[in-house]
């Protein structure tokens, strides 16, 4: 009865929130599915504090009136939360270890001069960890202990499942069997013992009809002490499957005085293993990396011998040596030499009782030379020079670097380079040679004499032979052709090149080419003529046909050819007429004398909607950038150095035309001649006037033929204070412009027509700052008063 009351007390106190909704007598009706994880955890904490195990609670649950189904749910919730908390503990421990290792990255064991100790980065980098893997199958030799959880599955003719934890006394409890002491046994031994016990409940086990599996569930934690020259000595709580390397990883490994070759594992005051970390670094084998037990001690001893490798080793820094190890062993730990290492001799700096000394260590003694504490080995690189190099370049088939053989001659080197190219300059070559004092000198030779054997030149190391190309030694030879060819420009001159050849290379002549008068200009090279200064070039004139038949005139370098266009030849000229004509569109000019009236007749004349007064013409004009800059009043601020007088820009300009006059009087001064690209635009009658610029409300105003300029200004709010009235102007629909005229002291504003645009400019800054009439009178009065006072003073 006391036990039942105790269980009920736990349920009532643990599930306070829930007990508010049910009475003491309703404990049998508790629904585990309605309980939160926090309520389950409270129950577990209270039961644990009072010494109850899960097995003991399981025995008492039926007596408290809880149904077996609800108990299984409660048990499953308890086991799930317990396992989760243990996993979180291990994850937290691993996270702390990783954080500590990140901090150690900033430390990275070094000697006072900043040189790293070989092996220190193994435990001080986040890229390589030795955290225990908790997802591996259970090792058969794993020793069980308190807090380990076993998962026991019975399967076959009978089926059952047990999750039991080892008590502090080293036993597990199985319902129907009782306590089984398994602490200190391996998994294999515990399985055998548990199977024998379960055979009392499941007789089919004895006949191999029912089977038993025993695996490790949640593992226990152990405490391991790290002592000696560790980076972070202390006591560490680790999973029970942890090894020596797991612990070294957690503590950051040896510090700057710690040994990487003598890490001891002490159990029950006895050294049971010694770990040499260099074995792992050299071969990847983790020798003596045993599984640890609770209260094991990892002792990192101080180092005894440490040497330094400098220079051309694959890994440099400080290396730890054991007694009897040679310099060759240190080379092995360093991974060997670099490609540029000078191996014949190495410098050894060794401490004596009073001072230091230097020894030269030959390659043959590497394996027999025993290292001492404090030794420094420095390996130098190969000299950046060659003992037997010669080079040849220029007009040969295989220029490059060659080995200098004994008694090697220049002819022999040319033959090794597969001989001279056809364009080789045979009258002279050079050799750049180093003298004994490393200064250079140049030696010249006749290439023909060397090849014929007339001259024999012995080569020396580092000689550089140069044989020039006759073509490359010549001046750049070109001819040019301008005018009516498809690709005018400059072309390379070739021997025996003719006028027809050059025209052919330039893509042939254009259709408008004048072939009866082809001009050729040739530089004068006669010294006597040039002295006079009267003639610097000669002109020749030739005739050919389009098939390039005719006299083959031989060209020489620097000839200039000009092919001019046929006189009067021009391309087809097109104009566009748009707007209110019967047939708007594109038209071809048949002569250079066609006028606006001629094209309007071709277009069928004006239709009934046409507004002749608004007609205008757009003409394309070509100007240079320099002219454009002047026209724009340097608005674009184009730097002078960027102005190319020969570069043209295509612009468009509106030409005001008087179409009514043109149609009444064809051929008059208003009837302009047309040009390629002209556009004639004839709008519909317009009914508005646009007012822009310095008015209060720029707008479109309905045209009224009985109204004047001021009417449209007033309908736009009137002039603004900064309006420059006397400079107002009107742009009419046909593009013509009329400005305001000044008559005495009055402004005579222009007439306004349909479609016109009134523009009111802004006053310049100096005019906006002029004094008002009142300010002028006041200033004048002040000046007069001051003048009167001055005159009065002089009179007195």
Coordinates of C-alpha atoms in Angstrom, one line a residue, residues 16-608:
X16 CA 0.3 19.2 -11.4
X17 CA -1.3 20.9 -14.4
X18 CA -3.1 17.7 -15.3
X19 CA -4.2 16.9 -11.8
X20 CA -6.1 20.1 -11.7
X21 CA -8.6 18.5 -14.1
X22 CA -8.9 15.1 -12.4
X23 CA -9.4 13.9 -8.9
X24 CA -7.2 11.5 -6.9
X25 CA -9.7 8.8 -7.6
X26 CA -9.4 9.3 -11.4
X27 CA -5.6 8.4 -11.6
X28 CA -6.6 5.2 -13.4
X29 CA -7.9 7.3 -16.3
X30 CA -4.7 9.2 -17.0
X31 CA -4.0 9.5 -20.8
X32 CA -0.3 9.7 -21.6
X33 CA -1.0 11.2 -25.0
X34 CA -2.3 14.3 -23.2
X35 CA 0.9 14.9 -21.2
X36 CA 3.6 17.3 -22.4
X37 CA 7.3 16.4 -22.5
X38 CA 8.0 18.8 -19.7
X39 CA 5.5 16.9 -17.5
X40 CA 7.2 13.6 -18.3
X41 CA 10.6 15.1 -17.5
X42 CA 9.4 16.4 -14.1
X43 CA 8.1 12.9 -13.3
X44 CA 11.5 11.4 -14.3
X45 CA 13.5 13.9 -12.2
X46 CA 11.4 13.2 -9.1
X47 CA 11.5 9.4 -9.5
X48 CA 15.3 9.5 -10.0
X49 CA 15.9 11.7 -6.9
X50 CA 14.0 9.1 -4.8
X51 CA 16.0 6.2 -6.1
X52 CA 13.4 4.6 -8.4
X53 CA 14.5 2.9 -11.6
X54 CA 12.4 2.4 -14.6
X55 CA 12.1 -1.3 -13.9
X56 CA 10.8 -0.7 -10.4
X57 CA 8.2 1.7 -11.7
X58 CA 7.2 -0.9 -14.2
X59 CA 6.5 -3.4 -11.5
X60 CA 4.4 -1.0 -9.5
X61 CA 2.4 0.5 -12.4
X62 CA -0.2 -2.3 -12.5
X63 CA -0.7 -2.0 -8.8
X64 CA -1.5 1.7 -9.2
X65 CA -4.4 0.9 -11.5
X66 CA -2.7 2.1 -14.7
X67 CA -3.5 -0.1 -17.7
X68 CA -0.7 -2.0 -19.5
X69 CA -1.3 0.0 -22.7
X70 CA -0.9 3.4 -21.0
X71 CA 2.2 2.2 -19.1
X72 CA 3.8 1.1 -22.4
X73 CA 3.1 4.6 -23.8
X74 CA 4.5 6.2 -20.7
X75 CA 7.6 3.9 -20.7
X76 CA 8.2 4.7 -24.4
X77 CA 8.0 8.4 -23.7
X78 CA 10.4 8.2 -20.8
X79 CA 12.9 6.1 -22.8
X80 CA 12.7 8.5 -25.8
X81 CA 13.3 11.6 -23.7
X82 CA 16.2 10.0 -21.8
X83 CA 17.9 8.9 -25.0
X84 CA 17.4 12.4 -26.5
X85 CA 19.0 14.0 -23.4
X86 CA 22.0 11.7 -23.6
X87 CA 22.5 12.5 -27.3
X88 CA 22.2 16.2 -26.6
X89 CA 24.8 15.8 -23.8
X90 CA 27.3 14.2 -26.3
X91 CA 26.5 16.7 -29.0
X92 CA 27.1 19.6 -26.5
X93 CA 30.4 18.0 -25.4
X94 CA 31.4 17.6 -29.1
X95 CA 30.4 21.2 -29.8
X96 CA 32.5 22.4 -26.9
X97 CA 35.4 20.4 -28.2
X98 CA 35.1 21.9 -31.7
X99 CA 34.8 25.5 -30.3
X100 CA 37.9 24.9 -28.2
X101 CA 39.7 23.6 -31.2
X102 CA 38.7 26.7 -33.2
X103 CA 40.2 28.8 -30.4
X104 CA 43.3 26.7 -30.6
X105 CA 43.6 27.5 -34.3
X106 CA 44.7 31.0 -33.3
X107 CA 47.3 29.4 -31.1
X108 CA 48.8 26.6 -33.2
X109 CA 51.7 25.4 -31.2
X110 CA 54.8 27.4 -32.2
X111 CA 58.2 28.2 -30.8
X112 CA 58.9 31.8 -29.7
X113 CA 60.3 32.7 -33.2
X114 CA 56.9 31.7 -34.8
X115 CA 58.1 28.4 -36.3
X116 CA 55.4 25.6 -36.1
X117 CA 56.0 22.3 -34.4
X118 CA 55.4 19.4 -36.7
X119 CA 52.2 17.6 -35.8
X120 CA 50.7 20.5 -33.8
X121 CA 48.1 21.3 -36.5
X122 CA 46.7 17.7 -36.2
X123 CA 44.7 18.7 -33.1
X124 CA 44.4 22.4 -33.8
X125 CA 42.4 22.4 -37.1
X126 CA 38.6 22.1 -37.6
X127 CA 39.2 20.1 -40.9
X128 CA 40.3 17.0 -39.0
X129 CA 38.5 15.7 -35.9
X130 CA 38.9 12.6 -33.7
X131 CA 35.4 12.7 -32.2
X132 CA 34.1 9.2 -31.4
X133 CA 31.5 7.8 -33.9
X134 CA 28.4 6.9 -31.8
X135 CA 26.7 5.2 -34.8
X136 CA 29.0 2.3 -35.3
X137 CA 27.9 -1.3 -34.4
X138 CA 28.7 -2.3 -30.8
X139 CA 32.3 -3.6 -30.5
X140 CA 32.3 -7.1 -29.2
X141 CA 35.1 -6.2 -26.8
X142 CA 33.3 -3.2 -25.3
X143 CA 33.3 -3.4 -21.5
X144 CA 29.9 -2.7 -20.0
X145 CA 29.5 -0.5 -17.0
X146 CA 26.9 1.5 -14.9
X147 CA 24.6 3.7 -17.0
X148 CA 25.1 1.7 -20.2
X149 CA 21.7 0.8 -21.8
X150 CA 21.1 -2.6 -23.4
X151 CA 18.5 -3.3 -26.0
X152 CA 17.5 -7.0 -25.7
X153 CA 15.4 -8.4 -28.6
X154 CA 13.7 -11.9 -28.3
X155 CA 12.5 -13.2 -31.7
X156 CA 11.5 -16.5 -33.3
X157 CA 8.6 -18.5 -31.8
X158 CA 8.4 -15.9 -29.0
X159 CA 8.9 -12.2 -29.3
X160 CA 9.7 -9.5 -26.8
X161 CA 11.8 -6.4 -26.3
X162 CA 13.6 -5.1 -23.3
X163 CA 15.5 -1.8 -22.9
X164 CA 17.4 -2.0 -19.6
X165 CA 20.0 0.2 -18.0
X166 CA 22.9 -1.0 -15.9
X167 CA 22.5 0.1 -12.3
X168 CA 25.3 1.7 -10.2
X169 CA 25.6 -1.8 -8.6
X170 CA 26.4 -3.3 -12.1
X171 CA 23.2 -5.2 -12.7
X172 CA 20.2 -5.1 -15.0
X173 CA 16.7 -6.1 -14.1
X174 CA 14.5 -8.2 -16.4
X175 CA 10.9 -8.8 -15.3
X176 CA 10.3 -12.5 -14.5
X177 CA 14.0 -13.1 -14.1
X178 CA 15.3 -10.5 -11.7
X179 CA 18.8 -9.0 -11.4
X180 CA 21.6 -10.0 -13.7
X181 CA 25.1 -8.7 -12.9
X182 CA 26.9 -7.8 -16.2
X183 CA 29.2 -4.8 -15.3
X184 CA 32.7 -5.5 -16.4
X185 CA 31.7 -8.0 -19.0
X186 CA 32.0 -7.5 -22.8
X187 CA 29.0 -7.4 -25.0
X188 CA 29.7 -10.9 -26.1
X189 CA 30.0 -12.2 -22.5
X190 CA 26.8 -10.3 -21.5
X191 CA 24.8 -11.7 -24.4
X192 CA 25.8 -15.3 -23.4
X193 CA 24.8 -14.7 -19.8
X194 CA 21.5 -12.9 -20.7
X195 CA 20.6 -15.7 -23.2
X196 CA 21.0 -18.4 -20.5
X197 CA 18.8 -16.4 -18.1
X198 CA 16.1 -15.8 -20.7
X199 CA 16.0 -19.5 -21.6
X200 CA 14.3 -20.0 -18.2
X201 CA 11.4 -17.9 -19.6
X202 CA 11.5 -18.9 -23.2
X203 CA 12.2 -22.7 -23.4
X204 CA 12.4 -22.5 -27.3
X205 CA 15.8 -20.8 -26.9
X206 CA 17.2 -24.2 -25.8
X207 CA 15.9 -25.8 -29.1
X208 CA 17.1 -22.9 -31.4
X209 CA 13.5 -21.9 -32.1
X210 CA 13.8 -18.6 -30.4
X211 CA 16.8 -16.3 -30.5
X212 CA 18.3 -13.4 -28.5
X213 CA 20.2 -10.3 -29.7
X214 CA 21.9 -7.9 -27.3
X215 CA 23.0 -4.5 -28.5
X216 CA 24.1 -1.3 -26.9
X217 CA 21.6 1.5 -26.7
X218 CA 22.6 4.7 -24.9
X219 CA 26.2 4.5 -23.7
X220 CA 27.5 5.8 -20.5
X221 CA 30.0 8.6 -20.0
X222 CA 33.5 8.2 -18.5
X223 CA 35.8 10.7 -17.0
X224 CA 39.4 10.8 -18.3
X225 CA 42.2 12.9 -16.8
X226 CA 44.6 14.6 -19.1
X227 CA 47.9 15.6 -17.3
X228 CA 51.3 16.8 -18.2
X229 CA 52.2 19.1 -21.2
X230 CA 48.7 19.3 -22.7
X231 CA 47.3 22.4 -24.3
X232 CA 44.3 22.2 -22.0
X233 CA 45.0 19.7 -19.2
X234 CA 42.1 18.7 -16.9
X235 CA 39.3 16.2 -16.5
X236 CA 37.1 15.4 -19.5
X237 CA 33.7 13.7 -19.7
X238 CA 33.6 11.6 -22.8
X239 CA 31.6 8.8 -24.3
X240 CA 32.7 5.4 -23.0
X241 CA 33.8 4.4 -26.6
X242 CA 36.4 7.1 -26.6
X243 CA 40.0 6.4 -27.4
X244 CA 43.4 8.1 -26.8
X245 CA 43.1 10.2 -30.0
X246 CA 39.6 11.3 -29.0
X247 CA 40.9 12.6 -25.7
X248 CA 43.9 14.3 -27.3
X249 CA 41.5 16.0 -29.8
X250 CA 39.4 17.2 -26.9
X251 CA 42.3 18.7 -24.9
X252 CA 44.0 20.3 -28.0
X253 CA 47.0 17.9 -28.0
X254 CA 50.5 18.6 -26.6
X255 CA 51.5 22.2 -25.9
X256 CA 54.9 23.7 -27.0
X257 CA 56.8 21.7 -24.4
X258 CA 54.8 18.5 -24.9
X259 CA 56.0 15.3 -26.6
X260 CA 54.3 14.0 -29.6
X261 CA 56.3 10.8 -29.3
X262 CA 55.6 9.8 -25.7
X263 CA 51.9 10.0 -24.7
X264 CA 51.2 7.5 -21.9
X265 CA 47.9 5.8 -20.9
X266 CA 47.9 5.1 -17.2
X267 CA 45.2 2.8 -15.6
X268 CA 45.2 1.8 -12.0
X269 CA 48.6 3.5 -11.5
X270 CA 50.2 1.4 -14.3
X271 CA 51.2 2.5 -17.8
X272 CA 49.3 0.2 -20.2
X273 CA 50.1 1.9 -23.5
X274 CA 52.4 4.5 -25.1
X275 CA 51.2 6.4 -28.2
X276 CA 53.7 7.9 -30.7
X277 CA 51.7 10.4 -32.8
X278 CA 54.3 10.4 -35.5
X279 CA 53.3 6.8 -36.4
X280 CA 49.9 8.2 -37.4
X281 CA 51.5 11.1 -39.3
X282 CA 53.9 8.9 -41.2
X283 CA 51.9 5.8 -41.9
X284 CA 48.3 6.7 -40.9
X285 CA 48.3 3.9 -38.3
X286 CA 46.9 4.6 -34.9
X287 CA 49.0 2.2 -32.8
X288 CA 48.1 1.7 -29.2
X289 CA 45.0 3.9 -29.7
X290 CA 43.2 1.9 -27.1
X291 CA 39.6 2.4 -25.8
X292 CA 39.7 4.2 -22.5
X293 CA 38.0 3.4 -19.3
X294 CA 36.6 5.6 -16.5
X295 CA 39.4 7.3 -14.5
X296 CA 42.1 6.6 -17.0
X297 CA 44.9 9.1 -17.1
X298 CA 46.5 10.5 -20.3
X299 CA 50.0 11.7 -19.4
X300 CA 51.8 13.9 -22.1
X301 CA 55.5 13.9 -21.2
X302 CA 57.9 16.8 -22.0
X303 CA 59.9 16.4 -25.2
X304 CA 63.5 15.2 -24.9
X305 CA 64.9 16.0 -28.4
X306 CA 63.7 18.6 -30.8
X307 CA 65.5 19.7 -34.0
X308 CA 64.7 22.2 -36.7
X309 CA 64.5 21.7 -40.5
X310 CA 64.9 24.8 -42.7
X311 CA 65.1 25.4 -46.4
X312 CA 64.3 23.0 -49.2
X313 CA 62.3 20.4 -47.2
X314 CA 58.7 19.7 -48.1
X315 CA 57.7 20.4 -44.5
X316 CA 59.8 22.8 -42.4
X317 CA 59.7 23.6 -38.7
X318 CA 60.5 21.8 -35.4
X319 CA 60.5 18.0 -35.3
X320 CA 60.8 15.7 -32.3
X321 CA 63.3 12.9 -32.3
X322 CA 63.7 9.8 -30.2
X323 CA 67.0 8.4 -29.0
X324 CA 68.9 6.8 -31.7
X325 CA 67.0 8.4 -34.6
X326 CA 69.1 9.7 -37.6
X327 CA 68.8 12.7 -39.8
X328 CA 67.2 10.4 -42.5
X329 CA 64.4 9.7 -40.1
X330 CA 63.7 13.4 -39.8
X331 CA 63.7 13.7 -43.6
X332 CA 61.1 10.9 -43.7
X333 CA 58.9 12.8 -41.2
X334 CA 59.3 16.0 -43.3
X335 CA 58.1 14.2 -46.4
X336 CA 61.4 14.4 -48.2
X337 CA 63.1 17.3 -50.2
X338 CA 61.6 19.8 -52.6
X339 CA 62.4 19.7 -56.3
X340 CA 65.0 22.4 -56.1
X341 CA 66.9 21.0 -53.1
X342 CA 70.7 20.8 -53.3
X343 CA 71.2 17.3 -51.7
X344 CA 75.0 16.8 -51.9
X345 CA 75.7 18.8 -48.8
X346 CA 73.7 20.2 -45.9
X347 CA 74.6 22.7 -43.2
X348 CA 74.2 21.5 -39.6
X349 CA 74.2 24.1 -36.7
X350 CA 74.9 22.2 -33.4
X351 CA 75.1 23.4 -29.8
X352 CA 78.3 22.8 -27.8
X353 CA 78.8 23.3 -24.1
X354 CA 79.9 26.9 -24.7
X355 CA 78.8 28.0 -28.2
X356 CA 77.5 26.8 -31.5
X357 CA 79.3 25.1 -34.3
X358 CA 78.6 24.4 -38.0
X359 CA 79.1 21.0 -39.7
X360 CA 78.8 20.0 -43.3
X361 CA 76.8 16.8 -43.6
X362 CA 77.3 14.8 -46.9
X363 CA 74.4 13.0 -48.6
X364 CA 76.1 9.6 -47.9
X365 CA 76.0 10.3 -44.1
X366 CA 72.3 11.1 -43.8
X367 CA 71.3 7.7 -42.5
X368 CA 74.2 7.4 -40.0
X369 CA 74.1 10.9 -38.6
X370 CA 72.4 10.9 -35.1
X371 CA 70.5 14.0 -34.3
X372 CA 70.9 15.9 -31.0
X373 CA 68.5 18.2 -29.2
X374 CA 68.7 21.8 -30.7
X375 CA 70.2 20.8 -34.0
X376 CA 69.3 23.0 -37.0
X377 CA 69.5 21.5 -40.5
X378 CA 69.5 23.9 -43.4
X379 CA 69.2 22.6 -47.0
X380 CA 69.9 25.1 -49.8
X381 CA 68.4 25.2 -53.2
X382 CA 70.1 24.5 -56.6
X383 CA 72.0 27.4 -58.2
X384 CA 69.9 29.3 -60.8
X385 CA 72.4 28.7 -63.5
X386 CA 73.3 26.0 -66.1
X387 CA 76.6 24.1 -66.5
X388 CA 76.1 23.3 -70.2
X389 CA 73.6 25.6 -71.8
X390 CA 73.8 27.4 -75.2
X391 CA 70.9 29.2 -77.0
X392 CA 70.2 30.0 -80.6
X393 CA 67.5 32.3 -82.0
X394 CA 66.4 34.0 -85.2
X395 CA 66.0 32.6 -88.7
X396 CA 66.5 28.9 -87.9
X397 CA 63.9 26.1 -87.9
X398 CA 64.2 25.2 -84.2
X399 CA 65.3 28.1 -82.1
X400 CA 65.8 27.4 -78.4
X401 CA 68.1 25.9 -75.7
X402 CA 70.6 23.2 -76.4
X403 CA 73.1 21.2 -74.4
X404 CA 76.7 22.2 -74.9
X405 CA 78.8 19.2 -75.8
X406 CA 82.5 18.8 -75.7
X407 CA 84.3 20.7 -78.5
X408 CA 80.9 21.8 -79.9
X409 CA 81.2 24.3 -82.8
X410 CA 78.7 26.9 -84.1
X411 CA 78.1 24.8 -87.2
X412 CA 77.2 21.8 -85.1
X413 CA 74.7 23.9 -83.1
X414 CA 73.0 25.1 -86.3
X415 CA 72.7 21.5 -87.6
X416 CA 71.1 20.5 -84.2
X417 CA 68.6 23.3 -84.7
X418 CA 67.6 21.7 -88.1
X419 CA 69.5 24.4 -90.1
X420 CA 68.7 27.9 -91.3
X421 CA 65.5 29.1 -92.7
X422 CA 65.4 30.3 -96.4
X423 CA 65.2 33.9 -95.3
X424 CA 68.3 33.8 -93.1
X425 CA 70.7 36.7 -93.6
X426 CA 73.9 35.0 -94.5
X427 CA 76.4 37.8 -94.3
X428 CA 76.5 38.4 -90.6
X429 CA 75.5 36.8 -87.3
X430 CA 76.4 37.5 -83.6
X431 CA 77.2 35.6 -80.4
X432 CA 76.7 37.2 -77.0
X433 CA 79.2 35.6 -74.6
X434 CA 79.9 35.9 -70.9
X435 CA 83.4 36.7 -69.9
X436 CA 85.1 35.4 -66.7
X437 CA 84.0 38.4 -64.7
X438 CA 80.3 37.9 -65.9
X439 CA 80.4 40.9 -68.2
X440 CA 79.2 40.2 -71.7
X441 CA 80.8 40.8 -75.1
X442 CA 79.5 40.4 -78.7
X443 CA 81.3 38.4 -81.3
X444 CA 80.3 38.6 -85.0
X445 CA 80.7 36.0 -87.7
X446 CA 79.9 35.4 -91.4
X447 CA 77.2 32.8 -91.7
X448 CA 78.3 31.6 -95.1
X449 CA 81.9 31.1 -93.8
X450 CA 80.6 29.0 -90.9
X451 CA 78.4 26.8 -93.0
X452 CA 81.2 26.2 -95.6
X453 CA 83.7 25.3 -92.9
X454 CA 85.9 28.3 -93.8
X455 CA 85.4 29.6 -90.3
X456 CA 85.2 27.4 -87.2
X457 CA 83.9 28.8 -83.9
X458 CA 84.0 26.8 -80.6
X459 CA 81.0 27.5 -78.3
X460 CA 81.1 28.2 -74.6
X461 CA 78.4 27.7 -72.0
X462 CA 75.8 30.5 -71.9
X463 CA 76.5 31.6 -75.5
X464 CA 73.5 33.2 -77.2
X465 CA 73.7 32.9 -81.0
X466 CA 71.6 35.2 -83.2
X467 CA 71.0 34.8 -86.9
X468 CA 68.7 37.5 -88.4
X469 CA 66.0 37.2 -91.1
X470 CA 66.8 39.1 -94.3
X471 CA 63.1 39.9 -94.6
X472 CA 62.8 41.3 -91.1
X473 CA 65.8 43.5 -91.7
X474 CA 64.1 45.2 -94.6
X475 CA 62.1 48.4 -94.3
X476 CA 58.3 47.8 -94.3
X477 CA 57.4 47.9 -98.0
X478 CA 53.9 48.9 -98.9
X479 CA 51.8 50.4 -101.7
X480 CA 48.5 52.3 -101.4
X481 CA 45.4 52.6 -103.5
X482 CA 42.7 55.2 -103.0
X483 CA 39.4 56.1 -104.7
X484 CA 36.9 53.9 -106.5
X485 CA 38.0 50.4 -105.5
X486 CA 36.0 48.2 -103.1
X487 CA 38.7 48.1 -100.4
X488 CA 41.0 51.1 -100.6
X489 CA 44.0 51.3 -98.3
X490 CA 47.6 50.2 -97.9
X491 CA 48.9 46.8 -98.9
X492 CA 52.2 44.9 -98.6
X493 CA 54.4 45.1 -101.6
X494 CA 55.5 41.9 -103.3
X495 CA 58.2 41.3 -105.9
X496 CA 56.9 41.7 -109.5
X497 CA 53.6 43.3 -108.3
X498 CA 51.7 45.2 -111.0
X499 CA 49.0 47.8 -111.1
X500 CA 46.4 45.2 -112.0
X501 CA 47.6 42.9 -109.2
X502 CA 47.0 45.7 -106.6
X503 CA 43.5 46.5 -108.0
X504 CA 42.7 42.8 -107.8
X505 CA 43.9 42.6 -104.2
X506 CA 41.8 45.7 -103.3
X507 CA 38.6 43.9 -104.5
X508 CA 38.3 45.3 -108.0
X509 CA 37.0 48.7 -109.2
X510 CA 33.5 50.2 -108.4
X511 CA 30.9 50.8 -111.1
X512 CA 31.6 54.5 -111.1
X513 CA 35.4 54.2 -111.5
X514 CA 37.1 56.3 -114.2
X515 CA 39.4 53.7 -115.9
X516 CA 40.7 56.0 -118.6
X517 CA 42.7 58.1 -116.2
X518 CA 44.3 56.0 -113.4
X519 CA 47.0 58.1 -111.6
X520 CA 50.2 56.6 -110.2
X521 CA 52.5 58.6 -108.0
X522 CA 56.1 57.4 -107.4
X523 CA 58.7 58.9 -105.1
X524 CA 61.7 60.5 -106.7
X525 CA 64.9 58.8 -105.7
X526 CA 67.4 60.5 -108.0
X527 CA 69.8 62.4 -105.7
X528 CA 70.5 65.1 -108.4
X529 CA 66.8 65.8 -108.9
X530 CA 66.1 65.9 -105.1
X531 CA 68.9 68.4 -104.6
X532 CA 67.0 70.9 -106.7
X533 CA 63.9 70.6 -104.5
X534 CA 61.6 71.1 -107.5
X535 CA 60.3 67.5 -107.7
X536 CA 59.7 64.9 -105.0
X537 CA 57.4 62.5 -106.9
X538 CA 56.6 61.5 -110.5
X539 CA 53.1 61.0 -111.9
X540 CA 52.1 58.3 -114.4
X541 CA 48.7 57.9 -116.0
X542 CA 47.2 54.6 -117.4
X543 CA 44.0 53.2 -118.9
X544 CA 42.6 49.8 -118.2
X545 CA 39.2 48.0 -118.6
X546 CA 37.0 46.4 -116.0
X547 CA 38.6 43.0 -116.7
X548 CA 41.9 44.5 -115.7
X549 CA 43.3 44.1 -119.2
X550 CA 45.8 46.6 -120.4
X551 CA 49.4 47.5 -119.9
X552 CA 51.0 45.6 -116.9
X553 CA 52.7 48.4 -115.1
X554 CA 55.2 47.2 -112.6
X555 CA 54.9 48.8 -109.1
X556 CA 57.7 49.6 -106.7
X557 CA 57.4 50.1 -102.9
X558 CA 55.7 53.3 -101.8
X559 CA 53.7 53.8 -105.0
X560 CA 50.4 55.6 -104.6
X561 CA 47.5 54.9 -107.0
X562 CA 44.3 57.0 -107.3
X563 CA 41.2 55.9 -109.2
X564 CA 38.8 58.8 -109.5
X565 CA 35.0 58.5 -110.1
X566 CA 33.3 59.2 -113.4
X567 CA 32.5 62.9 -113.9
X568 CA 28.7 63.5 -113.2
X569 CA 28.1 60.0 -111.9
X570 CA 25.8 59.9 -108.9
X571 CA 23.8 57.4 -106.9
X572 CA 20.0 57.2 -107.0
X573 CA 18.5 60.0 -105.0
X574 CA 15.4 59.4 -103.0
X575 CA 13.1 61.8 -101.2
X576 CA 10.0 61.3 -99.0
X577 CA 6.7 63.3 -99.1
X578 CA 4.3 62.7 -96.2
X579 CA 1.1 64.1 -94.9
X580 CA -1.8 65.6 -96.8
X581 CA -1.1 64.7 -100.5
X582 CA -3.0 62.2 -102.6
X583 CA -0.1 59.8 -102.9
X584 CA 2.4 60.1 -100.0
X585 CA 5.5 58.0 -100.0
X586 CA 9.0 57.6 -101.5
X587 CA 10.0 59.3 -104.8
X588 CA 13.1 59.1 -107.0
X589 CA 14.7 62.2 -108.3
X590 CA 15.2 61.9 -112.1
X591 CA 17.4 65.0 -112.4
X592 CA 19.4 67.4 -110.3
X593 CA 16.9 70.2 -111.3
X594 CA 13.7 68.8 -109.6
X595 CA 11.9 71.2 -107.2
X596 CA 9.3 70.9 -104.5
X597 CA 6.5 71.7 -106.9
X598 CA 7.6 68.9 -109.2
X599 CA 7.4 66.2 -106.5
X600 CA 4.0 67.5 -105.2
X601 CA 2.6 67.1 -108.7
X602 CA 4.0 63.5 -108.8
X603 CA 2.2 62.9 -105.5
X604 CA -1.1 64.0 -107.0
X605 CA -1.2 67.5 -105.4
X606 CA -2.7 68.5 -102.0
X607 CA -5.8 67.0 -100.6
X608 CA -8.7 68.9 -99.1

